[in-house]
Amino acid sequence: MKNRSLSFWLFMTPTLVALGLVVFVPFIYGFVYSFTDWNGLQANSFLGFENYIRLFQEEHFLNAIWFTIKFAVVSIVLVNVIGLGLALLVTQKLKTSNLFRTVFFMPNLIGGLILGFIWQFIFVSAFNSAGQLLGLEFLQGWLSDATTGFWGLVILNAWQYGGYIMIIYIAYLEAVPQELMEASEIDGANPFQRFWKVTFPLVAPAFTISMFLTLSNAFKMYDQNLALTGGGPFKSTEMIAMDIYNTAFSDYDMAFAQAKAVIFFILVAAVALTQVYYNKKREVDL
Amino acid sequence: MKRNKLFLTKGFIAIMLVAVLIIAGCSSGDENEESADGKTVVDIFQFKVEFKEQFEEIVKQYEEENPDVKIDVQTVGGGNDYAASLKSSFAAGNEPAIFNVGGPTEVEEYRDYLTDLSDTKAAEAALEGTLTGVMEDDKVLGLPYSQEGYGYIYNKEIFEQAGINPEELTTYEALEEAFATIDSQKEDLGLEAVMALPAKELWVMGNHLANTYIAPDFNNDIMEAYEASTIPFSKADELQRMLDLQNEYSVQPVLSLDYSQQVEQLFSTGKVAVIQQGNWIYPTVEQMDAEFAENNIGMIPIPVDGMEGQLPVGVPQYWVVNSQKGEEVQQAAKDFLDWLYTSDAGKDFVLDEFKFIPAYEGYDTERIADPLSQEVYRYSQEGDTIGWVFMASPVGWQEDTMAVNMQRYLSGDISWEEVIEQSAADWENARQ
């Protein structure tokens, strides 16, 4: 350790300085501002916990939190199931598996805003026409109420991140030792047992990573939300990030928004740390 | 090892030096009010995306005529995006010399930064009523961009085929009857529906539709609305009636219908006969179908009992000059705005290139570019107008409260009584 100390810190300092300047200092500033009546131009008085008390009384914000949590739970399950499913599919010995990998990964390369607008067109226009042609009632009027707005966001998110999470699962699936698979085969395990008893425990670290990524991503989602539903109708599909932005920039209530952001930070950190802690416990070593 | 360490230390110092220089470089610079060659720099931060290019062109012309002034223009999209970006610029200490405010609510927000403009020629030439929203005692704190108006924009050809005279649609009953007539001939006229209500757009319902029925509560006076601690909603029933009518005859589902579908996909292509919009849609319709835009569209007022034939006309945004800038910059900013609205070259641009409805005297109004603007100007000239009071409602009220409640009403979530009660209560809370 002693040997490494100087060069270690030499290399670390630039990163730490940069991180400090763009992350920690603004964070502390923001934290301080959340106790004032800052409106973006000036802060006149120190309010103590008033902003924090107020935000737990605000229906919008509580709705946004609840909506985000529902969205996160459904997304995590769906994205991981799709990601693992796709990964299993493209690690089979198929001629087209490389092509599939590219195709499934592609949606992730499209920016969230454009993606939102594309899916808006699909949900509103394409679904509508298809619904009329086939006489299917449920295809019509998408994004015009809270339920279809919710599922619209879920589908969009699964479509975008399924392929990305697939890549992570592929890496771990390919690292599963062939000897173990062969051994279990000789022992008479059927394909399902082999997956469940051998592969699944060995890809547990991939679950830790994928769940963390999908979780933090679902909580922080803003651009897809903005482009697809804009939080509408009547703010029923507004997620926390968007609620914070609107509080800050359309209501000019910067300090209040900052207080919401602090609560948001604590919430995401708590959920993510708990998730990583429990997932870590489940991982097995070879 | 020693050599290595020395090398590392040197490298480290070099990196830190560069970092310090970059940081230092960022923090200075914006205090400069004079550019390197001694010119006065005027930063403009403005919101009208539609005329960005034309505006930059006129700025270039001004710079040629006034070689000692340099003008930097930054344009950020309309509505909320502009307000948000302006706020971030201020918070970051990057304050423009000229920027835009929407009305009394924003005037209060930026009060410490607003210069008195009453000594400008433009302020003198401003048409009566266009300055009310930015007056404080005798001070004029902003200069109007232009005038805008909104109402029902209709497709002349379809109205003719259906045998309807738009001039007669001055009452709710007449309008309802006309909609029913068109609806019965929908197939023959090739229409998808009579109208398109873009209920997804909070501003169309919360700002414009609601304003028509709220303005009478405040005698059409923007300042009266600004000072009101309560909102009476005396025309709440009429507002409900009109919203229901629009909803009933609109392409469904209204809650996912947006502005571009309304104007581009439905109205410009003749799939609906009427839309509630303003003269600002003209350039868009013209791009879609120039012939249709020029000859086949007209505007009529939204019927309000007791105020028949009156069109809501107002000022969309005001130019203001930053009082925290140096004397020289302030003067240069005022000179530019004066030149823009009162010089011959400026006037030509305002009419022909910006296609504005002028908010100032001394313009050849025969030259107003398009039929919708001409219509708006006619109403404004004859004084048949309803005020734009929505710029004076509490921050965020018209969209986040009024329009959101209207959306909930349309989706069957709450009753109309609840819409009115909640909106009135929010207004009161905000004004306490």
XYZ file of C-alpha atoms in Angstrom:
718
model
C 0.000 0.000 0.000
C 2.721 2.394 0.989
C 4.374 1.877 -2.322
C 1.296 2.839 -4.214
C 0.237 5.815 -2.151
C 1.909 8.635 -4.063
C 1.244 7.568 -7.621
C -2.174 6.338 -6.576
C -3.186 9.744 -5.309
C -1.500 11.513 -8.195
C -3.690 9.691 -10.637
C -6.772 10.002 -8.494
C -6.591 13.722 -7.814
C -7.713 15.055 -11.210
C -10.715 12.755 -11.118
C -11.521 13.664 -7.553
C -11.211 17.380 -8.300
C -13.473 17.073 -11.325
C -15.965 14.939 -9.455
C -15.937 17.336 -6.551
C -16.520 20.358 -8.744
C -19.344 18.947 -10.822
C -20.988 16.553 -8.367
C -20.275 17.148 -4.699
C -20.154 20.936 -4.559
C -23.427 21.407 -6.520
C -24.998 18.683 -4.423
C -24.137 20.458 -1.194
C -25.269 23.781 -2.637
C -28.560 22.191 -3.638
C -28.989 20.659 -0.228
C -28.496 24.034 1.433
C -30.864 25.751 -0.999
C -33.592 23.222 -0.184
C -33.948 24.878 3.235
C -34.522 28.352 1.787
C -37.097 30.092 -0.394
C -34.729 30.333 -3.383
C -36.640 31.085 -6.598
C -33.716 30.826 -8.989
C -32.750 34.468 -8.762
C -32.431 35.084 -5.053
C -32.975 33.410 -1.708
C -34.475 35.721 0.878
C -35.035 33.675 3.969
C -34.171 30.436 5.646
C -37.212 28.226 6.003
C -35.887 25.215 7.873
C -37.860 22.095 7.094
C -40.877 23.899 5.668
C -40.231 22.702 2.107
C -39.895 19.125 3.308
C -43.105 19.239 5.280
C -44.896 20.793 2.305
C -43.785 18.175 -0.182
C -45.294 15.344 1.806
C -48.595 17.163 1.679
C -48.480 17.674 -2.050
C -50.696 15.208 -3.827
C -48.904 15.593 -7.184
C -45.564 14.651 -5.772
C -46.860 11.638 -3.860
C -48.680 10.489 -6.990
C -45.505 10.893 -9.017
C -43.554 8.817 -6.493
C -46.203 6.100 -6.499
C -46.393 6.083 -10.288
C -42.602 5.861 -10.564
C -42.422 2.976 -8.094
C -45.131 1.038 -9.963
C -43.349 1.736 -13.218
C -39.984 0.674 -11.784
C -41.298 -2.636 -10.432
C -43.030 -3.630 -13.665
C -40.063 -2.450 -15.755
C -37.455 -4.295 -13.727
C -39.311 -7.578 -14.072
C -40.151 -7.127 -17.728
C -36.769 -5.800 -18.886
C -34.869 -8.547 -17.073
C -37.138 -11.315 -18.326
C -36.850 -10.008 -21.875
C -33.097 -9.402 -21.546
C -32.406 -12.888 -20.205
C -34.770 -14.451 -22.747
C -33.063 -12.715 -25.631
C -29.637 -13.601 -24.239
C -30.577 -17.278 -24.037
C -31.881 -17.081 -27.578
C -28.774 -15.532 -29.112
C -26.320 -17.750 -27.240
C -27.810 -20.812 -28.949
C -25.765 -22.029 -31.848
C -27.749 -20.330 -34.565
C -26.377 -18.901 -37.783
C -28.281 -15.689 -37.305
C -27.400 -15.087 -33.661
C -24.921 -12.309 -34.422
C -27.470 -10.530 -36.527
C -30.038 -10.879 -33.748
C -27.652 -9.458 -31.182
C -27.233 -6.347 -33.300
C -30.927 -6.021 -33.986
C -31.955 -6.396 -30.353
C -29.317 -3.953 -29.182
C -30.195 -1.326 -31.749
C -33.126 0.404 -29.968
C -30.717 1.383 -27.239
C -28.766 3.502 -29.692
C -31.735 5.724 -30.408
C -32.067 8.702 -28.095
C -34.927 8.727 -25.628
C -36.682 11.736 -27.120
C -36.793 10.385 -30.656
C -37.809 7.007 -29.322
C -40.641 8.640 -27.423
C -41.930 10.361 -30.522
C -41.666 7.206 -32.613
C -43.689 5.253 -30.081
C -46.134 8.084 -29.728
C -46.835 7.729 -33.424
C -47.176 3.957 -33.063
C -49.506 4.132 -30.074
C -51.648 6.976 -31.328
C -51.798 6.533 -35.096
C -50.703 2.981 -35.907
C -52.591 1.366 -33.011
C -55.667 3.371 -33.892
C -55.682 2.294 -37.529
C -54.941 -1.306 -36.632
C -57.710 -1.233 -34.065
C -60.187 0.081 -36.605
C -59.210 -2.512 -39.198
C -59.352 -5.444 -36.815
C -62.249 -4.117 -34.781
C -60.247 -4.323 -31.564
C -61.482 -1.818 -29.036
C -58.463 -1.934 -26.720
C -56.052 -0.747 -29.422
C -57.842 2.578 -29.698
C -57.262 5.709 -27.694
C -53.818 4.817 -26.411
C -52.054 7.425 -24.274
C -55.346 9.221 -23.719
C -55.813 7.806 -20.231
C -53.637 6.936 -17.275
C -53.637 3.155 -17.779
C -52.576 3.096 -21.425
C -50.107 5.876 -20.644
C -48.525 3.666 -18.003
C -48.312 0.608 -20.241
C -47.088 2.742 -23.113
C -44.140 3.826 -20.994
C -43.496 0.259 -19.846
C -43.490 -1.091 -23.409
C -41.234 1.694 -24.648
C -38.793 1.118 -21.809
C -38.730 -2.657 -22.257
C -38.154 -2.244 -25.980
C -35.275 0.133 -25.418
C -33.481 -1.598 -22.540
C -34.204 -5.251 -23.254
C -31.352 -5.437 -25.753
C -28.940 -3.562 -23.542
C -29.525 -5.835 -20.571
C -29.249 -8.786 -22.975
C -25.594 -7.872 -23.587
C -24.828 -8.178 -19.876
C -26.513 -11.563 -19.626
C -24.694 -12.784 -22.741
C -21.342 -11.995 -21.124
C -22.195 -14.054 -18.049
C -23.904 -16.860 -19.938
C -20.837 -17.348 -22.094
C -18.635 -17.514 -19.008
C -20.541 -20.509 -17.622
C -17.977 -23.366 -17.765
C -18.819 -26.038 -20.304
C -17.515 -28.789 -17.976
C -20.286 -28.059 -15.506
C -22.908 -28.258 -18.211
C -21.499 -31.522 -19.507
C -21.205 -32.968 -16.019
C -24.808 -32.160 -15.249
C -25.855 -33.630 -18.574
C -24.057 -36.862 -17.761
C -25.728 -36.858 -14.347
C -29.026 -36.917 -16.194
C -30.284 -33.345 -15.755
C -32.853 -32.219 -18.286
C -32.440 -28.842 -20.060
C -34.739 -27.090 -17.603
C -32.905 -28.465 -14.596
C -29.600 -27.534 -16.162
C -30.748 -23.950 -16.587
C -32.338 -23.669 -13.174
C -29.715 -25.480 -11.080
C -26.499 -24.645 -12.938
C -26.772 -21.655 -15.243
C -29.106 -19.549 -13.161
C -26.980 -19.453 -9.970
C -23.881 -18.751 -12.029
C -25.371 -15.709 -13.732
C -26.488 -14.240 -10.413
C -23.899 -11.423 -10.605
C -25.508 -10.407 -13.887
C -28.814 -10.026 -12.027
C -27.174 -7.727 -9.513
C -25.876 -5.471 -12.262
C -28.929 -5.633 -14.502
C -31.364 -5.015 -11.714
C -29.355 -2.068 -10.490
C -29.199 -0.603 -13.994
C -32.889 -1.087 -14.759
C -33.858 0.174 -11.341
C -31.860 3.383 -11.398
C -32.814 3.911 -15.014
C -36.524 3.472 -14.336
C -36.415 5.851 -11.392
C -34.510 8.548 -13.221
C -36.404 8.347 -16.499
C -37.258 11.742 -17.947
C -36.777 12.059 -21.707
C -38.960 9.117 -22.742
C -41.614 10.320 -20.313
C -41.502 13.793 -21.794
C -41.630 12.686 -25.416
C -44.225 9.961 -25.076
C -46.877 11.387 -22.774
C -45.469 14.667 -21.475
C -46.874 13.623 -18.119
C -50.405 13.824 -19.497
C -53.270 13.418 -19.460
C -53.773 15.546 -16.356
C -50.336 14.769 -14.921
C -51.345 11.147 -14.367
C -48.192 9.772 -15.994
C -45.765 12.274 -14.532
C -42.715 10.608 -13.021
C -40.614 12.059 -10.217
C -37.917 13.588 -12.424
C -40.495 15.401 -14.499
C -42.390 16.595 -11.451
C -39.161 18.063 -10.083
C -38.357 19.774 -13.367
C -41.849 21.264 -13.613
C -41.763 22.487 -10.043
C -38.457 24.180 -10.696
C -39.030 25.597 -14.129
C -42.712 26.074 -14.722
C -43.706 26.983 -11.189
C -40.399 28.811 -10.459
C -40.306 27.049 -7.119
C -36.602 26.189 -7.187
C -36.040 25.573 -3.480
C -39.112 23.377 -3.228
C -37.956 21.410 -6.277
C -34.559 21.076 -4.654
C -36.176 19.620 -1.536
C -38.028 17.119 -3.736
C -34.728 16.257 -5.412
C -33.111 15.545 -2.057
C -35.957 13.206 -1.112
C -35.688 11.621 -4.558
C -31.966 11.064 -4.030
C -32.515 9.428 -0.646
C -35.274 7.223 -2.053
C -33.239 6.017 -5.041
C -30.104 5.489 -2.960
C -31.995 3.494 -0.329
C -33.776 1.280 -2.838
C -30.662 0.701 -4.947
C -28.398 -0.109 -1.972
C -30.930 -2.524 -0.529
C -31.293 -4.217 -3.876
C -27.535 -4.592 -4.391
C -27.074 -5.861 -0.819
C -29.650 -8.625 -1.214
C -28.584 -9.575 -4.714
C -24.964 -9.802 -3.598
C -25.910 -12.280 -0.908
C -27.430 -14.569 -3.492
C -24.358 -14.734 -5.708
C -22.361 -17.948 -5.629
C -18.655 -18.388 -6.264
C -17.265 -21.217 -8.268
C 11.596 4.463 -9.771
C 12.833 7.899 -8.893
C 12.729 9.038 -12.458
C 9.251 7.700 -12.738
C 8.083 9.541 -9.689
C 9.525 12.766 -10.906
C 7.855 12.274 -14.231
C 4.554 11.614 -12.514
C 4.840 14.679 -10.335
C 5.553 16.837 -13.333
C 2.674 15.357 -15.231
C 0.415 15.859 -12.289
C 1.350 19.493 -11.926
C 0.810 20.005 -15.619
C -2.670 18.499 -15.436
C -3.617 20.603 -12.443
C -2.358 23.723 -14.173
C -4.455 23.026 -17.204
C -7.496 22.386 -15.008
C -6.974 25.635 -13.118
C -6.578 27.538 -16.374
C -9.770 26.058 -17.780
C -11.716 26.920 -14.654
C -10.264 30.419 -14.565
C -11.042 30.838 -18.243
C -14.666 29.922 -17.687
C -15.270 32.288 -14.838
C -13.942 35.420 -16.443
C -15.218 36.591 -19.778
C -18.904 37.089 -19.140
C -18.180 40.305 -17.264
C -16.915 41.735 -20.517
C -19.278 44.277 -21.892
C -16.889 45.323 -24.563
C -15.540 42.942 -27.129
C -11.853 42.942 -28.013
C -12.235 45.553 -30.735
C -13.980 48.051 -28.454
C -17.529 47.419 -29.595
C -20.447 47.508 -27.179
C -21.842 43.999 -26.872
C -25.593 43.522 -26.551
C -26.743 39.984 -25.788
C -30.291 39.188 -26.817
C -32.101 36.141 -25.515
C -35.418 35.782 -27.275
C -38.196 33.238 -27.553
C -39.731 33.380 -31.019
C -38.295 30.426 -32.924
C -40.520 31.131 -35.916
C -38.614 34.253 -36.906
C -35.118 33.318 -35.778
C -33.509 33.619 -39.214
C -35.258 36.823 -40.159
C -34.311 38.315 -36.820
C -30.665 37.426 -37.258
C -30.774 39.023 -40.667
C -32.042 42.327 -39.345
C -29.446 42.239 -36.586
C -26.752 41.903 -39.215
C -28.150 44.890 -41.045
C -28.163 46.919 -37.833
C -24.568 45.999 -37.104
C -23.544 47.214 -40.527
C -25.209 50.556 -39.943
C -23.828 50.824 -36.412
C -20.273 49.488 -36.532
C -19.623 50.193 -32.848
C -22.322 47.775 -31.659
C -22.146 44.009 -31.652
C -25.349 42.064 -31.082
C -25.422 38.410 -30.067
C -28.742 36.672 -30.520
C -29.744 33.488 -28.798
C -33.119 31.914 -29.500
C -34.762 29.262 -27.354
C -38.141 27.681 -28.118
C -41.438 29.153 -27.009
C -43.417 28.929 -23.784
C -42.052 27.017 -20.829
C -38.744 26.131 -22.432
C -37.897 29.769 -22.860
C -38.802 30.676 -19.303
C -36.738 27.770 -17.987
C -33.667 28.616 -20.066
C -33.875 32.284 -19.177
C -34.010 31.402 -15.522
C -30.994 29.110 -15.824
C -29.029 31.819 -17.635
C -29.715 34.210 -14.801
C -28.909 31.625 -12.155
C -25.612 30.946 -13.930
C -24.746 34.649 -13.929
C -24.983 34.790 -17.703
C -27.472 37.602 -17.968
C -28.608 38.851 -21.366
C -28.969 42.584 -22.014
C -32.296 42.162 -23.806
C -34.745 39.396 -22.976
C -38.475 38.664 -22.997
C -41.168 38.632 -20.338
C -44.753 37.490 -20.815
C -46.755 39.848 -18.604
C -47.264 41.137 -15.070
C -46.450 37.824 -13.364
C -43.037 37.664 -14.996
C -42.483 41.384 -14.580
C -42.653 40.827 -10.850
C -40.306 37.861 -11.129
C -37.623 39.915 -12.882
C -38.510 43.308 -11.358
C -34.957 43.999 -10.162
C -33.604 43.622 -13.674
C -36.000 45.816 -15.638
C -35.028 49.224 -17.002
C -37.573 51.988 -17.466
C -38.136 52.266 -21.218
C -40.562 55.204 -21.207
C -38.011 57.483 -22.865
C -37.841 55.331 -26.001
C -39.562 56.255 -29.247
C -41.039 52.776 -29.439
C -42.800 53.167 -26.087
C -44.384 56.358 -27.366
C -45.521 54.721 -30.573
C -46.992 51.635 -28.874
C -50.709 51.263 -29.550
C -53.098 51.999 -26.736
C -53.575 49.063 -24.414
C -50.509 47.137 -25.544
C -48.446 48.430 -22.624
C -50.878 47.850 -19.748
C -49.281 44.567 -18.740
C -45.827 46.099 -18.233
C -46.661 49.514 -16.737
C -45.688 50.418 -13.211
C -46.842 53.894 -12.234
C -45.397 55.965 -15.070
C -42.695 53.501 -15.949
C -42.822 51.397 -19.084
C -40.903 48.222 -18.327
C -41.322 46.393 -21.620
C -42.012 46.881 -25.311
C -44.568 44.685 -27.090
C -43.402 42.246 -29.763
C -46.583 42.342 -31.793
C -50.255 41.579 -31.440
C -51.809 38.159 -31.711
C -55.365 36.949 -31.662
C -57.194 33.650 -31.589
C -60.646 32.280 -32.245
C -62.252 29.645 -34.433
C -60.307 29.223 -37.644
C -62.479 27.655 -40.313
C -62.190 26.143 -43.763
C -64.106 28.505 -46.071
C -64.751 25.922 -48.765
C -66.309 23.408 -46.385
C -68.478 26.083 -44.784
C -69.679 27.122 -48.208
C -70.483 23.569 -49.266
C -72.372 22.991 -46.040
C -74.267 26.225 -46.604
C -73.070 28.031 -43.512
C -72.337 31.713 -43.234
C -69.545 32.140 -40.670
C -70.509 35.765 -40.046
C -73.715 34.589 -38.424
C -72.058 32.320 -35.866
C -71.941 34.930 -33.138
C -73.901 32.997 -30.521
C -73.432 29.616 -28.947
C -76.750 28.391 -30.373
C -75.836 29.371 -33.923
C -72.446 27.694 -33.590
C -73.971 24.519 -32.208
C -76.448 24.390 -35.067
C -73.704 24.932 -37.628
C -71.617 22.135 -36.102
C -74.639 19.806 -36.237
C -75.237 20.697 -39.888
C -71.642 20.009 -40.845
C -71.644 16.827 -38.777
C -74.654 15.494 -40.686
C -72.822 15.965 -43.998
C -69.493 14.689 -42.722
C -69.204 11.911 -45.291
C -69.993 14.116 -48.292
C -67.537 16.744 -47.180
C -64.788 14.185 -46.623
C -64.376 15.108 -42.985
C -63.153 12.993 -40.116
C -65.007 15.217 -37.666
C -66.260 18.786 -37.450
C -63.392 19.995 -35.323
C -60.208 18.998 -33.542
C -59.826 19.753 -29.846
C -56.169 19.189 -28.906
C -56.864 18.495 -25.241
C -53.333 17.183 -24.814
C -52.054 20.745 -25.128
C -52.553 22.402 -21.791
C -52.139 25.878 -23.254
C -54.911 25.571 -25.817
C -57.496 24.881 -23.119
C -55.971 26.546 -20.066
C -54.670 29.721 -21.676
C -56.885 30.412 -24.622
C -60.254 28.727 -24.212
C -60.482 29.495 -20.499
C -59.285 33.064 -21.001
C -62.238 33.845 -23.246
C -64.616 33.177 -20.367
C -62.409 34.468 -17.551
C -61.480 37.842 -19.058
C -65.010 39.293 -18.540
C -64.628 38.632 -14.800
C -61.816 41.162 -14.780
C -63.309 43.603 -17.292
C -60.718 42.423 -19.839
C -58.087 44.224 -17.825
C -54.843 42.341 -17.375
C -53.851 44.389 -14.323
C -57.169 43.812 -12.637
C -56.656 40.064 -13.056
C -53.148 40.414 -11.719
C -54.354 42.096 -8.543
C -57.416 39.895 -8.005
C -57.169 37.707 -4.919
C -60.109 35.566 -6.020
C -61.540 34.459 -9.322
C -65.348 34.673 -9.591
C -65.811 32.319 -12.588
C -69.091 34.002 -13.427
C -69.044 32.425 -16.871
C -68.136 28.925 -15.715
C -71.279 27.412 -17.253
C -70.554 28.946 -20.630
C -67.014 27.627 -20.512
C -68.318 24.140 -19.770
C -70.857 24.401 -22.581
C -68.167 25.385 -25.095
C -65.732 22.708 -23.941
C -68.467 20.070 -24.207
C -69.368 21.284 -27.676
C -65.768 21.101 -28.863
C -65.353 17.677 -27.323
C -68.587 16.329 -28.799
C -67.707 17.297 -32.351
C -63.980 16.594 -32.151
C -61.842 13.828 -33.537
C -61.460 11.327 -30.666
C -59.742 10.637 -28.323
C -59.115 14.280 -27.547
C -56.711 13.669 -24.676
C -53.992 12.337 -26.958
C -54.590 14.879 -29.715
C -51.813 17.465 -29.916
C -51.151 20.761 -31.649
C -49.355 19.345 -34.662
C -52.056 16.751 -35.285
C -54.668 19.451 -34.977
C -53.057 21.975 -37.297
C -50.973 19.889 -39.678
C -52.608 16.487 -39.966
C -56.243 17.450 -39.594
C -56.926 21.084 -40.437
C -54.392 21.721 -43.200
C -55.439 18.584 -45.024
C -59.145 19.415 -44.812
C -60.117 16.575 -42.489
C -61.743 18.915 -40.003
C -63.684 22.089 -40.730
C -62.893 24.215 -37.669
C -60.159 24.528 -35.067
C -59.652 26.823 -32.118
C -56.289 28.480 -32.765
C -54.612 31.811 -33.398
C -53.024 33.683 -36.281
C -49.646 32.104 -35.409
C -50.647 28.917 -37.213
C -50.482 30.688 -40.567
C -46.848 29.887 -41.471
C -47.457 26.218 -40.673
C -50.603 25.979 -42.779
C -48.838 27.856 -45.557
C -46.030 25.308 -45.554
C -48.545 22.491 -45.764
C -50.705 24.018 -48.479
C -49.954 27.556 -49.631
C -53.044 27.902 -51.776
C -55.380 26.791 -49.013
C -53.701 29.116 -46.516
C -54.014 32.131 -48.738
C -57.579 31.807 -49.954
C -59.478 29.376 -47.853
C -59.145 30.161 -44.179
C -60.881 32.693 -41.974
C -61.272 33.438 -38.301
C -64.342 34.111 -36.207
C -64.590 34.867 -32.475
C -65.501 32.246 -29.903
C -69.075 33.144 -28.922
C -69.485 34.599 -25.428
C -72.908 35.726 -24.201
C -73.097 39.483 -24.108
C -69.788 39.921 -25.918
C -70.765 38.838 -29.375
C -68.304 39.486 -32.155
C -65.315 40.185 -29.948
C -61.977 38.544 -30.576
C -59.342 37.936 -27.876
C -56.315 40.001 -28.900
C -53.193 40.456 -26.868
C -49.432 40.837 -26.768
C -47.578 37.506 -26.752
C -44.306 38.732 -25.208
C -42.482 41.921 -24.300
C -38.880 42.995 -24.859
C -37.153 44.190 -21.725
C -33.709 45.684 -21.090
C -31.538 44.452 -18.226
C -30.966 47.247 -15.715
C -27.965 45.478 -14.165
C -25.921 46.035 -17.311
C -23.697 49.059 -17.812
C -25.149 52.397 -18.899
C -23.632 52.057 -22.343
C -25.085 48.620 -22.986
C -28.516 49.726 -21.801
C -28.457 52.658 -24.183
C -27.329 50.481 -27.081
C -30.113 48.026 -26.297
C -32.738 50.769 -26.261
C -31.400 52.195 -29.512
C -31.671 48.835 -31.181
C -35.274 48.266 -30.072
C -36.196 51.790 -31.166
C -34.651 51.216 -34.536
C -36.403 47.857 -34.887
C -39.891 49.258 -34.393
C -39.696 52.886 -35.526
C -37.156 53.159 -38.369
C -38.322 52.576 -41.929
C -36.012 49.630 -42.437
C -37.158 48.083 -39.177
C -40.826 48.576 -40.012
C -40.423 46.886 -43.359
C -38.911 43.911 -41.629
C -41.578 43.749 -38.951
C -44.331 43.682 -41.570
C -42.837 41.778 -44.479
C -40.311 39.433 -42.929
C -41.521 38.846 -39.382
C -45.135 38.926 -40.614
C -46.174 40.557 -37.343
C -49.392 42.367 -36.603
C -47.790 45.618 -35.465
C -48.393 46.824 -31.921
C -47.129 50.319 -32.871
C -48.403 53.348 -34.717
C -47.155 54.477 -38.085
C -47.346 51.226 -40.015
C -48.826 50.685 -43.433
C -51.319 48.082 -42.241
C -52.518 47.378 -45.757
C -49.390 45.303 -46.012
C -50.156 42.910 -43.152
C -49.126 39.618 -44.589
C -51.781 37.001 -44.157
C -55.582 36.778 -43.964
C -55.649 35.644 -40.335
C -53.485 38.524 -39.179
C -55.565 40.970 -41.206
C -58.649 39.670 -39.455
C -57.050 40.037 -36.029
C -55.880 43.542 -36.886
C -59.380 44.495 -38.017
C -60.914 43.452 -34.696
C -58.165 45.214 -32.775
C -58.634 48.383 -34.841
C -62.381 48.420 -34.240
C -61.860 47.765 -30.534
C -63.918 44.569 -30.637
C -61.541 42.698 -28.414
C -61.456 40.533 -25.328
C -58.329 40.989 -23.216
C -55.598 38.390 -22.748
C -55.662 38.078 -18.991
C -53.977 34.692 -18.759
C -50.530 36.265 -18.548
C -51.669 37.694 -15.214
C -52.832 34.525 -13.494
C -50.721 33.089 -10.665
C -47.561 31.291 -11.833
C -48.452 28.011 -13.534
C -52.149 28.366 -12.675
C -53.634 28.350 -16.166
C -51.841 25.191 -17.278
C -51.108 23.195 -14.144
C -54.431 23.889 -12.477
C -57.075 25.031 -14.942
C -56.078 22.920 -17.939
C -55.198 19.836 -15.906
C -58.609 20.000 -14.245
C -60.250 20.398 -17.645
C -58.438 17.266 -18.794
C -59.684 15.382 -15.778
C -63.196 16.591 -16.523
C -62.930 15.387 -20.129
C -61.767 11.968 -19.005
C -64.711 11.707 -16.595
C -62.480 11.806 -13.549
C -64.130 14.769 -11.854
C -67.290 16.827 -12.313
C -67.406 20.361 -13.679
C -68.264 21.741 -10.227
C -65.032 20.230 -8.936
C -63.057 21.776 -11.801
C -64.328 25.224 -10.884
C -64.032 24.749 -7.132
C -60.487 23.433 -7.259
C -59.284 26.005 -9.748
C -60.803 28.854 -7.766
C -59.281 27.515 -4.550
C -55.827 27.258 -6.135
C -56.050 30.824 -7.410
C -56.947 32.020 -3.934
C -54.132 30.054 -2.285
C -51.565 31.401 -4.721
C -52.670 34.987 -4.129
C -52.619 34.874 -0.352
